[in-house]
Coordinates of C-alpha atoms in Angstrom, one line a residue:
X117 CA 73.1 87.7 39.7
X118 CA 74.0 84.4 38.1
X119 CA 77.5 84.9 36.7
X120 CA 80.3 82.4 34.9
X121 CA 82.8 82.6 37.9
X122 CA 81.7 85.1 40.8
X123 CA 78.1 85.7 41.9
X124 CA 76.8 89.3 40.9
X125 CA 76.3 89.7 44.9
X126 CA 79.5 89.6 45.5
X127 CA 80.3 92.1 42.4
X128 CA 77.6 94.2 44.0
X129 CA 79.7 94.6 47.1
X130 CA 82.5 95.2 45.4
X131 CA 81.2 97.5 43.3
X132 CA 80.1 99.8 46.2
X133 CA 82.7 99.0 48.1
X134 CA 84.5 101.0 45.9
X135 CA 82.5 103.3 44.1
X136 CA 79.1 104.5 46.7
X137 CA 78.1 107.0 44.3
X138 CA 77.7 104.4 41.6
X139 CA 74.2 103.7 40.9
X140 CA 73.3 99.9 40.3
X141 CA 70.2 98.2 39.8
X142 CA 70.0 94.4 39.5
X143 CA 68.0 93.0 36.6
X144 CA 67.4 89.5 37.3
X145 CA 65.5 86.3 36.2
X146 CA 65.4 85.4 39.6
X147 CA 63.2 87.2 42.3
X148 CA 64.3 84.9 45.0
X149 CA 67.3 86.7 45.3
X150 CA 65.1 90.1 46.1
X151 CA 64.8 88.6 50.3
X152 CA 68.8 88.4 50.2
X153 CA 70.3 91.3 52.6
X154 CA 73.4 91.6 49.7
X155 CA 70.9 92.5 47.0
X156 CA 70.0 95.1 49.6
X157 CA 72.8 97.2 48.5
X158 CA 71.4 97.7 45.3
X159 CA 69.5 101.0 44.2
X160 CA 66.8 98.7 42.9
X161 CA 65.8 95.3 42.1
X162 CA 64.4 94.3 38.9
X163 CA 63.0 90.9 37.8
X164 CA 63.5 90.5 34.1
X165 CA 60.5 90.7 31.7
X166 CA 59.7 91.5 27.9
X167 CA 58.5 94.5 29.2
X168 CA 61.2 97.1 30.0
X169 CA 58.6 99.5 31.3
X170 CA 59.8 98.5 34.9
X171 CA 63.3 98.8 34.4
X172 CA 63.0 101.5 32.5
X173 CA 60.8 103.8 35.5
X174 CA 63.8 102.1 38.0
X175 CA 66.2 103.9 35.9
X176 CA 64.8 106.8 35.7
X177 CA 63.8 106.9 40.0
X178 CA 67.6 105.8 40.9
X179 CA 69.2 108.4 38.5
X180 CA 66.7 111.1 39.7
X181 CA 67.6 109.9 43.6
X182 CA 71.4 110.7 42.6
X183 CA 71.1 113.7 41.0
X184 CA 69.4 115.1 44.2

């Protein structure tokens, strides 16, 4: 979410803006950022650990939603 230049929310909307059927889930350090309606656009939220298991079971549910 934190980037050099633009804020990953606003690359979020831009990225579905312009591509819908392109799933995105944010992987974060920051779980404050999970209450903020932009980060609602995502397919999932992730907050950033050692352990992938979490992302790893996102990325599987979100790809699994899409291929539906």
């Amino acid at each position: 979410i934190q980037m050099r230049g633009e804020s990953g929310l606003d690359l979020l909307k831009e990225i579905v803006r312009e591509r819908d059927d392109l799933p995105v889930i944010l992987c974060t350090a920051f779980s404050m950022y999970k209450d903020d309606f932009s980060a609602w656009l995502a397919d999932a939220y992730v907050v950033k650990s050692s352990d992938l298991s979490e992302l790893k079971n996102q990325v599987r549910t979100v790809l699994e939603k899409k291929s539906q």
